[in-house]
Amino acid sequence: MNNYINMKYIKAVLLICSISLLASCRKDFTEIESVAVVFQLRFPDNFSEGSIPHDIGIQIRNNITGELKMVSSDQEGKIALDLIPGTYSFTASHTYTAEESDNLIGHAEESFVNASLTPIVITEATQIEVKLNGSRAGGLVIREFYYSGVPTSYFYDCFVEIYNNSNATIYMDSLYMGNTKSASSAAYGFINEVDSVYLAQVWMIPGSGQERSLAPGQSLIIAMDGINHKTDPNGNPNSPVNLGPGIADFETYWPYTNRDTDAPDVPNLIHAYASTTAGFDWLPGVGGTGLVLFKLNGFDDLPVSKEPGTSSTTQYKAVPTSAVIDALDVVSNSNITADKKRLPVTVDAGMTTVGASYSGKSVRRKIKNVINGQTIFQDTNNSSADFEINDTPSPRKWN
């Protein structure tokens, strides 16, 4: 019995010593204190003098922890926050009605303001001025973009659906569709270029001016390959889409390496610019890309540029943002930060994603309302707010 008591005593002493030793070795941790940060919003220069940018929706994300704060600016256009020192991304967006826009910029049609800053390094109390960018709603919108492909690495069933969101007929002749480099995890060299979009591939709808009309509430579908991908021998039974005659209006035929089959019953787009003609098909990227619609004269005379901060010799076509009708910035997953954006906030204030490659999913625009039987889609020039994931891509099926 005495031996048992002695053993208990020895164990207790050893435990107390161990605790004392750990306590003596413990490092003292200092709690990080937050600092006061004030963001001051400024309206674009073309807005009426004295305008106050209040009630602007703000998202501030900690790039390290992922914590997201969603707030609104006050009556003086300020946002006051206590933030832990670190690296942040800041986005802002707001929609104005036609009546509000008439008072602000003299145009009686829906308009938007937005801004994006990244990275913002916060080390101490500070005030940061943010200049908002302004834009107006366009009649044509990208209604759906299916780019992810399906298992077994099949991605030839990509399509873009363009929708007439206005109340007037629009002629599609000479409309351009272009895409940036594919999305990646690297910071984008053109991130600070807000006056141009830099495109790797550009296609154009053929026509002299009034050959291809699109009525209000109707859409036009551009396929990578204009076949029924579910049943065609060149397709894949896992594909969710039929893009054959009667569905696809155009396809992006790639003749350069003689590896793309030309669907005889679906007309070809004109390939207006190529940063490369290697490969075997148009591939915007199963991990996403920046996609734009635009119209202008003198496309061939636009400059080209290499991506800053990289060793790549690839030349990208610089298209002025003033010519952009609609834009959609798609990234590989929801963890991508704003410094990876491929499109400037002047044309798309946000980003969207299907979440993973080869998922068989698309992104589609949310329905805003239905007026006299015509579906009107949400269009705030912010894809984070305007788009949702569609588990089964659905060309021309929006009701």
PDB file of C-alpha atoms in Angstrom, residues 30-179:
ATOM      1  CA  THR A  30       0.055  39.761 -28.212  1.00  0.00           C
ATOM      2  CA  GLU A  31      -3.495  40.233 -29.392  1.00  0.00           C
ATOM      3  CA  ILE A  32      -3.604  42.166 -32.688  1.00  0.00           C
ATOM      4  CA  GLU A  33      -5.656  45.312 -32.330  1.00  0.00           C
ATOM      5  CA  SER A  34      -7.833  46.635 -35.143  1.00  0.00           C
ATOM      6  CA  VAL A  35      -7.266  50.063 -36.669  1.00  0.00           C
ATOM      7  CA  ALA A  36      -9.757  52.679 -37.861  1.00  0.00           C
ATOM      8  CA  VAL A  37     -10.074  52.807 -41.659  1.00  0.00           C
ATOM      9  CA  VAL A  38     -12.306  55.253 -43.554  1.00  0.00           C
ATOM     10  CA  PHE A  39     -13.144  54.782 -47.243  1.00  0.00           C
ATOM     11  CA  GLN A  40     -14.294  57.989 -48.965  1.00  0.00           C
ATOM     12  CA  LEU A  41     -16.263  57.466 -52.188  1.00  0.00           C
ATOM     13  CA  ARG A  42     -16.181  59.963 -55.056  1.00  0.00           C
ATOM     14  CA  PHE A  43     -18.632  60.047 -57.978  1.00  0.00           C
ATOM     15  CA  PRO A  44     -17.394  59.857 -61.606  1.00  0.00           C
ATOM     16  CA  ASP A  45     -16.552  63.209 -63.198  1.00  0.00           C
ATOM     17  CA  ASN A  46     -19.597  63.174 -65.497  1.00  0.00           C
ATOM     18  CA  PHE A  47     -22.056  63.060 -62.580  1.00  0.00           C
ATOM     19  CA  SER A  48     -23.804  66.270 -61.591  1.00  0.00           C
ATOM     20  CA  GLU A  49     -21.923  68.566 -59.248  1.00  0.00           C
ATOM     21  CA  GLY A  50     -22.724  68.070 -55.586  1.00  0.00           C
ATOM     22  CA  SER A  51     -23.919  64.480 -55.966  1.00  0.00           C
ATOM     23  CA  ILE A  52     -23.402  62.402 -52.840  1.00  0.00           C
ATOM     24  CA  PRO A  53     -22.635  58.700 -53.325  1.00  0.00           C
ATOM     25  CA  HIS A  54     -24.680  57.382 -50.386  1.00  0.00           C
ATOM     26  CA  ASP A  55     -26.202  53.914 -50.007  1.00  0.00           C
ATOM     27  CA  ILE A  56     -23.532  52.339 -52.216  1.00  0.00           C
ATOM     28  CA  GLY A  57     -23.180  48.611 -51.468  1.00  0.00           C
ATOM     29  CA  ILE A  58     -19.669  47.734 -50.306  1.00  0.00           C
ATOM     30  CA  GLN A  59     -17.872  44.399 -49.926  1.00  0.00           C
ATOM     31  CA  ILE A  60     -14.541  44.272 -48.075  1.00  0.00           C
ATOM     32  CA  ARG A  61     -12.743  40.909 -47.969  1.00  0.00           C
ATOM     33  CA  ASN A  62      -9.721  39.966 -45.888  1.00  0.00           C
ATOM     34  CA  ASN A  63      -7.493  38.220 -48.442  1.00  0.00           C
ATOM     35  CA  ILE A  64      -5.846  36.081 -45.743  1.00  0.00           C
ATOM     36  CA  THR A  65      -8.766  34.935 -43.591  1.00  0.00           C
ATOM     37  CA  GLY A  66     -11.490  35.221 -46.235  1.00  0.00           C
ATOM     38  CA  GLU A  67     -13.715  37.184 -43.846  1.00  0.00           C
ATOM     39  CA  LEU A  68     -16.245  39.279 -45.795  1.00  0.00           C
ATOM     40  CA  LYS A  69     -17.859  42.484 -44.558  1.00  0.00           C
ATOM     41  CA  MET A  70     -20.912  43.878 -46.395  1.00  0.00           C
ATOM     42  CA  VAL A  71     -21.815  47.476 -45.595  1.00  0.00           C
ATOM     43  CA  SER A  72     -23.232  50.633 -47.211  1.00  0.00           C
ATOM     44  CA  SER A  73     -21.827  54.131 -47.459  1.00  0.00           C
ATOM     45  CA  ASP A  74     -23.369  56.946 -45.399  1.00  0.00           C
ATOM     46  CA  GLN A  75     -24.893  60.236 -46.576  1.00  0.00           C
ATOM     47  CA  GLU A  76     -21.416  61.681 -47.124  1.00  0.00           C
ATOM     48  CA  GLY A  77     -20.137  58.697 -49.111  1.00  0.00           C
ATOM     49  CA  LYS A  78     -18.032  57.370 -46.241  1.00  0.00           C
ATOM     50  CA  ILE A  79     -17.532  53.886 -44.837  1.00  0.00           C
ATOM     51  CA  ALA A  80     -15.853  53.764 -41.416  1.00  0.00           C
ATOM     52  CA  LEU A  81     -14.592  50.358 -40.247  1.00  0.00           C
ATOM     53  CA  ASP A  82     -12.282  48.825 -37.675  1.00  0.00           C
ATOM     54  CA  LEU A  83     -10.019  46.397 -39.541  1.00  0.00           C
ATOM     55  CA  ILE A  84      -7.260  44.077 -38.384  1.00  0.00           C
ATOM     56  CA  PRO A  85      -3.998  44.946 -40.183  1.00  0.00           C
ATOM     57  CA  GLY A  86      -3.643  42.844 -43.306  1.00  0.00           C
ATOM     58  CA  THR A  87      -4.376  42.682 -47.048  1.00  0.00           C
ATOM     59  CA  TYR A  88      -7.891  43.409 -48.321  1.00  0.00           C
ATOM     60  CA  SER A  89     -10.004  43.595 -51.474  1.00  0.00           C
ATOM     61  CA  PHE A  90     -12.639  46.332 -51.846  1.00  0.00           C
ATOM     62  CA  THR A  91     -15.590  46.337 -54.276  1.00  0.00           C
ATOM     63  CA  ALA A  92     -18.509  48.732 -54.578  1.00  0.00           C
ATOM     64  CA  SER A  93     -21.574  48.831 -56.837  1.00  0.00           C
ATOM     65  CA  HIS A  94     -24.948  50.517 -57.100  1.00  0.00           C
ATOM     66  CA  THR A  95     -27.783  50.733 -59.639  1.00  0.00           C
ATOM     67  CA  TYR A  96     -29.679  53.930 -60.488  1.00  0.00           C
ATOM     68  CA  THR A  97     -33.111  54.037 -62.070  1.00  0.00           C
ATOM     69  CA  ALA A  98     -33.705  55.866 -65.348  1.00  0.00           C
ATOM     70  CA  GLU A  99     -35.151  58.852 -63.448  1.00  0.00           C
ATOM     71  CA  GLU A 100     -32.198  58.992 -61.041  1.00  0.00           C
ATOM     72  CA  SER A 101     -29.764  58.668 -63.949  1.00  0.00           C
ATOM     73  CA  ASP A 102     -31.433  61.554 -65.755  1.00  0.00           C
ATOM     74  CA  ASN A 103     -30.768  63.790 -62.746  1.00  0.00           C
ATOM     75  CA  LEU A 104     -27.224  62.496 -62.234  1.00  0.00           C
ATOM     76  CA  ILE A 105     -25.789  62.195 -65.739  1.00  0.00           C
ATOM     77  CA  GLY A 106     -28.482  63.517 -68.085  1.00  0.00           C
ATOM     78  CA  HIS A 107     -29.390  60.121 -69.570  1.00  0.00           C
ATOM     79  CA  ALA A 108     -32.830  58.719 -68.828  1.00  0.00           C
ATOM     80  CA  GLU A 109     -31.833  55.061 -68.731  1.00  0.00           C
ATOM     81  CA  GLU A 110     -30.668  52.679 -66.020  1.00  0.00           C
ATOM     82  CA  SER A 111     -27.038  53.199 -65.012  1.00  0.00           C
ATOM     83  CA  PHE A 112     -24.490  51.928 -62.520  1.00  0.00           C
ATOM     84  CA  VAL A 113     -21.466  52.956 -60.484  1.00  0.00           C
ATOM     85  CA  ASN A 114     -18.805  50.547 -59.313  1.00  0.00           C
ATOM     86  CA  ALA A 115     -15.230  50.336 -58.061  1.00  0.00           C
ATOM     87  CA  SER A 116     -12.622  47.734 -57.153  1.00  0.00           C
ATOM     88  CA  LEU A 117      -9.354  48.051 -55.238  1.00  0.00           C
ATOM     89  CA  THR A 118      -6.926  45.212 -54.567  1.00  0.00           C
ATOM     90  CA  PRO A 119      -4.672  44.598 -52.840  1.00  0.00           C
ATOM     91  CA  ILE A 120      -5.176  47.166 -50.088  1.00  0.00           C
ATOM     92  CA  VAL A 121      -2.494  46.801 -47.408  1.00  0.00           C
ATOM     93  CA  ILE A 122      -3.735  48.049 -44.030  1.00  0.00           C
ATOM     94  CA  THR A 123      -1.064  48.622 -41.367  1.00  0.00           C
ATOM     95  CA  GLU A 124      -2.385  51.623 -39.466  1.00  0.00           C
ATOM     96  CA  ALA A 125      -5.346  53.971 -39.188  1.00  0.00           C
ATOM     97  CA  THR A 126      -5.912  55.630 -42.555  1.00  0.00           C
ATOM     98  CA  GLN A 127      -8.382  57.181 -45.000  1.00  0.00           C
ATOM     99  CA  ILE A 128      -8.617  55.841 -48.553  1.00  0.00           C
ATOM    100  CA  GLU A 129     -10.284  57.726 -51.418  1.00  0.00           C
ATOM    101  CA  VAL A 130     -12.187  55.584 -53.916  1.00  0.00           C
ATOM    102  CA  LYS A 131     -13.224  56.969 -57.324  1.00  0.00           C
ATOM    103  CA  LEU A 132     -16.362  55.280 -58.647  1.00  0.00           C
ATOM    104  CA  ASN A 133     -16.672  54.319 -62.315  1.00  0.00           C
ATOM    105  CA  GLY A 134     -19.944  54.910 -64.146  1.00  0.00           C
ATOM    106  CA  SER A 135     -21.647  52.930 -66.926  1.00  0.00           C
ATOM    107  CA  ARG A 136     -25.046  52.542 -68.598  1.00  0.00           C
ATOM    108  CA  ALA A 137     -27.124  49.462 -69.320  1.00  0.00           C
ATOM    109  CA  GLY A 138     -26.873  47.998 -72.819  1.00  0.00           C
ATOM    110  CA  GLY A 139     -29.546  46.302 -74.894  1.00  0.00           C
ATOM    111  CA  LEU A 140     -27.572  43.106 -75.518  1.00  0.00           C
ATOM    112  CA  VAL A 141     -26.503  40.925 -72.590  1.00  0.00           C
ATOM    113  CA  ILE A 142     -24.651  37.658 -72.178  1.00  0.00           C
ATOM    114  CA  ARG A 143     -27.546  35.481 -70.978  1.00  0.00           C
ATOM    115  CA  GLU A 144     -25.664  32.222 -70.400  1.00  0.00           C
ATOM    116  CA  PHE A 145     -22.073  31.026 -70.680  1.00  0.00           C
ATOM    117  CA  TYR A 146     -21.291  27.300 -70.577  1.00  0.00           C
ATOM    118  CA  TYR A 147     -17.543  26.732 -70.512  1.00  0.00           C
ATOM    119  CA  SER A 148     -16.777  24.099 -67.869  1.00  0.00           C
ATOM    120  CA  GLY A 149     -17.084  20.927 -69.954  1.00  0.00           C
ATOM    121  CA  VAL A 150     -17.944  17.463 -68.624  1.00  0.00           C
ATOM    122  CA  PRO A 151     -16.012  14.507 -67.139  1.00  0.00           C
ATOM    123  CA  THR A 152     -13.455  12.746 -69.336  1.00  0.00           C
ATOM    124  CA  SER A 153     -12.188  16.230 -70.250  1.00  0.00           C
ATOM    125  CA  TYR A 154     -14.737  16.985 -72.948  1.00  0.00           C
ATOM    126  CA  PHE A 155     -15.091  20.724 -73.558  1.00  0.00           C
ATOM    127  CA  TYR A 156     -16.213  21.085 -77.171  1.00  0.00           C
ATOM    128  CA  ASP A 157     -19.825  21.739 -76.104  1.00  0.00           C
ATOM    129  CA  CYS A 158     -19.087  25.296 -74.922  1.00  0.00           C
ATOM    130  CA  PHE A 159     -21.636  27.946 -75.908  1.00  0.00           C
ATOM    131  CA  VAL A 160     -22.451  31.628 -75.390  1.00  0.00           C
ATOM    132  CA  GLU A 161     -26.042  32.875 -75.475  1.00  0.00           C
ATOM    133  CA  ILE A 162     -26.597  36.558 -76.315  1.00  0.00           C
ATOM    134  CA  TYR A 163     -30.006  38.016 -75.429  1.00  0.00           C
ATOM    135  CA  ASN A 164     -31.830  41.184 -76.527  1.00  0.00           C
ATOM    136  CA  ASN A 165     -32.791  42.677 -73.168  1.00  0.00           C
ATOM    137  CA  SER A 166     -34.241  45.851 -74.724  1.00  0.00           C
ATOM    138  CA  ASN A 167     -37.619  46.743 -76.233  1.00  0.00           C
ATOM    139  CA  ALA A 168     -36.266  47.335 -79.765  1.00  0.00           C
ATOM    140  CA  THR A 169     -34.889  45.148 -82.556  1.00  0.00           C
ATOM    141  CA  ILE A 170     -31.084  45.085 -82.664  1.00  0.00           C
ATOM    142  CA  TYR A 171     -29.001  44.194 -85.732  1.00  0.00           C
ATOM    143  CA  MET A 172     -26.226  41.764 -84.878  1.00  0.00           C
ATOM    144  CA  ASP A 173     -24.153  42.273 -88.049  1.00  0.00           C
ATOM    145  CA  SER A 174     -20.490  43.003 -87.215  1.00  0.00           C
ATOM    146  CA  LEU A 175     -20.982  42.380 -83.490  1.00  0.00           C
ATOM    147  CA  TYR A 176     -17.689  41.206 -81.984  1.00  0.00           C
ATOM    148  CA  MET A 177     -17.257  38.596 -79.252  1.00  0.00           C
ATOM    149  CA  GLY A 178     -13.862  38.288 -77.606  1.00  0.00           C
ATOM    150  CA  ASN A 179     -12.204  36.584 -74.673  1.00  0.00           C
TER     151      ASN A 179
END
